[in-house]
Amino acid sequence: MRIEPLGRSSLAEAIAVLAAACAYDRAAEVADEKLFGAGPRGTTQALGAWEGDALIGVAAVSANRIRVLAVAPNARGRGVGSALLAACEATARAAGETALRTLDQPGNYLAPGIDERNAAAIAWLERRGWRRHGELNLDVLIDVRGNPRVSAARADELAAAARARGYEVRRAHPDERALVDAVSAEFGGAWPFEVERALGAEPSGVHVALQGGAYCAFAAHDGNNRGLGWFGPAGTWPAHRGLGLGEALLVACLVDVAAHHAQCEVAWIGPRGFYDKVAGIAAERRFVVLRRDL
């Protein structure tokens, strides 16, 4: 068994490994993004484990996060995962990182941690010196088909109500760089990175509210895990909160998602009550983040 850098020429084999190995996440559907996609900072290194000519495990490390690590079920119990984990740790250490965390890289994450149902993976990491970090992260799932609160008619009604208050509500243009700059100035973090990616969806996955040409609120989908219908980020400038803009933009995004998916996943949930009131919460997912000093 050998560990080597993984290239896109092996993407089909990597997808097969992820499809067989990842029971709690749809990693195979976003394999290219997770294994090779950029993050807000640092470089991304994909790694593969081979036995002869057969790819039996994959991993990717970006900055101070392990984005994904998976071993084909028929290759488990032979040290493949441990070898990939050690290679991820060595890669991060060589890049000057002093600690690693699991999955929750802002801007490009498979999930905001390891699904708490995946107790075997959590215990496996803990046996190797990894420790739980912070509180559980929460995602919620929203049904977007057959949901009376998610419809084009309701999106139009909410947009009309916003217009009556003096706001313009519309889909952002794919080349709307001013929006990325405005989000960067007001919110910062990884949000500008995700918004820029969401603008590149087809059609643009960002809806905005403006007043007098100035941005007042935005909401995005498919900026991360493109093609899976995930919602976020979203934000309203402080002076414009409480006026229904967030609701209007959320519903507009959910209508977009409903064209391709039955559910929308909202990651790193903040105001849970807001989502429940606007569209209803069908289910929840909880995630554990683990960390190890290097």
XYZ file of C-alpha atoms in Angstrom:
294
model
C 0.000 0.000 0.000
C 1.308 3.434 -0.903
C 0.148 7.021 -0.268
C 0.647 9.519 -3.089
C -0.816 12.839 -4.262
C -4.143 12.313 -6.014
C -4.816 13.980 -9.355
C -8.006 14.683 -11.259
C -7.124 11.850 -13.623
C -8.189 9.534 -10.775
C -11.456 11.361 -10.069
C -13.700 8.531 -11.292
C -11.983 6.048 -8.988
C -12.133 8.533 -6.113
C -15.870 9.000 -6.652
C -16.332 5.235 -6.419
C -14.431 5.133 -3.109
C -16.474 8.007 -1.678
C -19.770 6.501 -2.844
C -18.970 3.225 -1.101
C -17.443 4.715 2.040
C -19.526 7.761 2.996
C -22.830 6.656 4.490
C -23.753 9.985 6.081
C -22.712 12.525 3.441
C -23.108 12.832 -0.323
C -19.363 13.169 -0.795
C -19.279 11.380 -4.141
C -21.543 14.035 -5.679
C -19.160 16.861 -4.759
C -15.922 14.896 -5.018
C -14.161 17.318 -7.352
C -15.034 20.304 -5.155
C -13.886 18.628 -1.945
C -10.758 16.919 -3.249
C -9.464 19.631 -5.549
C -11.463 22.825 -4.988
C -9.957 25.978 -3.555
C -10.629 27.266 -0.068
C -10.570 30.810 1.292
C -6.905 30.424 2.205
C -4.047 28.018 1.690
C -3.706 25.280 -0.885
C -5.616 22.024 -1.237
C -3.785 18.708 -1.368
C -5.638 15.559 -2.367
C -4.113 12.232 -1.381
C -4.770 8.688 -2.498
C -4.013 5.266 -1.071
C -3.265 2.586 -3.659
C -2.921 -1.153 -3.411
C -1.348 -2.152 -6.689
C -3.348 -0.262 -9.312
C -6.471 -0.041 -7.150
C -7.385 3.191 -5.378
C -8.628 2.128 -1.931
C -8.705 5.407 0.002
C -8.783 9.173 -0.502
C -8.268 12.266 1.595
C -7.915 16.012 1.159
C -6.345 18.591 3.437
C -6.684 22.353 2.950
C -5.039 24.846 5.283
C -5.858 23.609 8.798
C -8.773 21.348 7.881
C -9.137 17.764 6.736
C -11.930 18.100 4.197
C -12.543 14.425 3.628
C -10.958 11.078 4.501
C -12.500 7.836 3.286
C -11.420 4.225 2.878
C -13.198 1.673 0.715
C -15.142 -0.713 2.979
C -13.295 -3.778 1.675
C -9.924 -2.195 2.543
C -10.627 -1.252 6.141
C -8.772 -2.680 9.103
C -5.416 -2.710 7.304
C -4.013 0.681 8.323
C -5.108 2.564 5.206
C -7.022 5.230 7.108
C -4.202 5.683 9.608
C -1.714 6.163 6.769
C -3.937 8.751 5.075
C -4.476 10.546 8.374
C -0.730 10.668 9.029
C -0.174 12.036 5.516
C -2.773 14.766 6.097
C -1.112 15.723 9.367
C 2.328 15.805 7.729
C 1.036 17.929 4.838
C -0.511 20.484 7.185
C 2.587 20.545 9.381
C 4.824 21.169 6.362
C 2.574 24.084 5.369
C 3.139 25.714 8.760
C -0.138 24.765 10.405
C -0.066 24.060 14.138
C -3.373 22.195 14.421
C -5.878 20.325 12.273
C -9.665 20.101 12.464
C -12.210 17.853 10.782
C -14.295 18.932 7.788
C -15.476 22.368 8.978
C -13.447 24.573 6.629
C -15.399 27.805 6.138
C -16.145 28.299 2.469
C -15.544 24.733 1.285
C -16.836 22.042 3.621
C -18.520 18.698 3.063
C -20.288 19.214 6.401
C -19.639 21.356 9.484
C -18.017 18.399 11.240
C -18.539 14.641 11.443
C -22.174 13.548 11.607
C -22.749 12.489 15.216
C -24.336 9.257 13.960
C -20.940 8.248 12.620
C -19.788 7.128 16.053
C -17.224 4.721 14.609
C -15.325 7.487 12.806
C -15.413 9.748 15.856
C -14.093 6.981 18.112
C -11.429 6.072 15.532
C -10.066 9.619 15.569
C -10.228 9.857 19.347
C -8.086 6.731 19.620
C -5.502 8.554 17.521
C -5.243 11.583 19.747
C -7.977 13.773 18.313
C -10.243 15.599 20.765
C -13.715 17.092 20.465
C -13.610 20.822 19.852
C -16.378 23.254 20.768
C -20.101 22.644 20.680
C -22.047 20.526 18.228
C -22.785 22.254 14.924
C -26.371 22.054 13.673
C -27.847 21.802 10.182
C -31.566 21.821 9.436
C -33.443 20.317 6.501
C -36.358 22.140 4.890
C -38.867 20.437 2.609
C -39.120 22.602 -0.500
C -41.629 20.601 -2.536
C -45.228 20.309 -1.444
C -44.539 22.996 1.153
C -47.161 25.770 1.023
C -44.621 28.229 2.407
C -42.206 27.612 -0.477
C -43.646 28.721 -3.809
C -42.954 31.197 -6.569
C -46.204 32.972 -5.685
C -45.106 33.481 -2.076
C -41.677 34.648 -3.214
C -43.391 37.225 -5.434
C -45.643 38.357 -2.568
C -42.693 38.840 -0.225
C -40.738 40.709 -2.898
C -43.750 42.964 -3.508
C -44.009 43.697 0.221
C -40.329 44.646 0.238
C -40.845 46.914 -2.764
C -43.683 48.636 -0.927
C -41.122 49.489 1.766
C -38.768 50.972 -0.806
C -36.522 47.981 -1.543
C -35.549 46.364 -4.805
C -35.438 42.557 -4.579
C -33.793 40.674 -7.418
C -31.430 37.896 -8.427
C -27.797 39.000 -8.364
C -25.915 39.072 -11.651
C -23.116 36.523 -12.185
C -20.541 39.309 -12.558
C -21.794 41.412 -9.633
C -18.409 41.988 -8.043
C -19.745 44.937 -6.049
C -21.839 42.499 -4.008
C -18.798 40.401 -3.094
C -16.983 43.565 -2.002
C -19.976 44.730 0.047
C -20.300 41.365 1.810
C -16.571 41.410 2.505
C -16.745 44.886 4.023
C -19.808 44.198 6.196
C -19.476 40.524 7.155
C -15.998 39.310 6.182
C -14.798 35.799 6.945
C -15.426 33.156 4.301
C -18.747 34.639 3.205
C -17.333 36.614 0.251
C -15.684 33.410 -1.010
C -18.973 31.494 -0.869
C -20.976 34.352 -2.379
C -18.586 34.567 -5.316
C -18.952 30.826 -5.886
C -22.748 31.055 -5.630
C -22.765 33.811 -8.244
C -21.173 31.296 -10.603
C -24.078 28.857 -10.350
C -26.473 28.630 -13.302
C -28.534 30.688 -12.808
C -26.848 32.833 -10.176
C -27.572 31.405 -6.721
C -27.705 34.762 -4.928
C -30.684 37.033 -4.286
C -30.288 40.577 -2.980
C -32.283 43.471 -1.572
C -31.156 47.020 -2.309
C -32.296 50.513 -1.430
C -31.023 53.517 -3.319
C -28.481 51.292 -5.029
C -26.959 50.118 -1.729
C -27.017 46.503 -0.629
C -29.261 45.854 2.355
C -29.514 42.039 2.444
C -28.395 38.970 0.535
C -29.006 35.228 0.556
C -27.148 32.521 -1.343
C -27.354 28.848 -2.179
C -24.989 26.425 -3.890
C -21.900 28.438 -2.989
C -20.696 25.343 -1.148
C -21.533 21.741 -2.058
C -22.707 22.991 -5.434
C -25.436 20.846 -6.854
C -26.673 19.573 -3.485
C -29.009 22.504 -2.821
C -27.417 23.804 0.375
C -28.462 27.254 1.583
C -26.154 29.945 2.881
C -24.635 32.275 3.651
C -27.222 34.994 4.192
C -27.105 38.310 5.969
C -28.951 41.580 6.451
C -27.232 44.867 7.152
C -28.135 45.991 10.709
C -30.142 49.068 9.711
C -32.486 46.942 7.588
C -33.229 44.042 9.916
C -36.751 43.176 11.000
C -38.325 44.358 7.741
C -38.930 41.016 6.053
C -35.942 41.098 3.720
C -34.390 37.903 5.054
C -37.693 36.067 4.633
C -38.113 37.276 1.056
C -34.601 36.265 0.051
C -34.746 32.898 1.830
C -37.963 31.925 0.057
C -36.511 33.037 -3.292
C -33.532 30.738 -2.713
C -35.733 27.837 -1.595
C -37.781 28.153 -4.783
C -34.538 27.873 -6.752
C -33.516 24.756 -4.817
C -36.945 23.161 -5.329
C -36.307 23.055 -9.072
C -33.740 20.302 -8.483
C -34.178 18.934 -4.958
C -36.904 17.880 -2.537
C -35.042 19.294 0.469
C -32.704 22.166 1.218
C -29.997 21.824 3.863
C -29.112 24.905 5.899
C -25.665 24.536 7.432
C -24.211 26.032 10.578
C -27.665 27.130 11.579
C -27.927 30.428 13.413
C -31.463 31.668 14.100
C -33.267 28.325 14.101
C -36.611 29.909 14.938
C -36.413 32.102 11.848
C -36.152 29.112 9.511
C -38.906 27.248 11.321
C -41.233 30.253 11.069
C -40.515 31.043 7.437
C -40.454 27.565 5.908
C -40.693 24.874 8.595
C -37.958 22.473 9.678
C -38.340 18.860 8.577
C -35.267 17.391 10.291
C -31.958 18.234 11.940
C -28.384 16.983 11.676
C -25.706 17.451 14.351
C -21.962 17.420 13.805
C -18.899 16.881 15.968
C -15.681 18.780 15.250
C -12.444 17.113 16.321
C -9.074 18.826 16.618
C -5.473 17.766 17.042
C -2.376 19.842 17.730
C 0.449 19.116 15.313
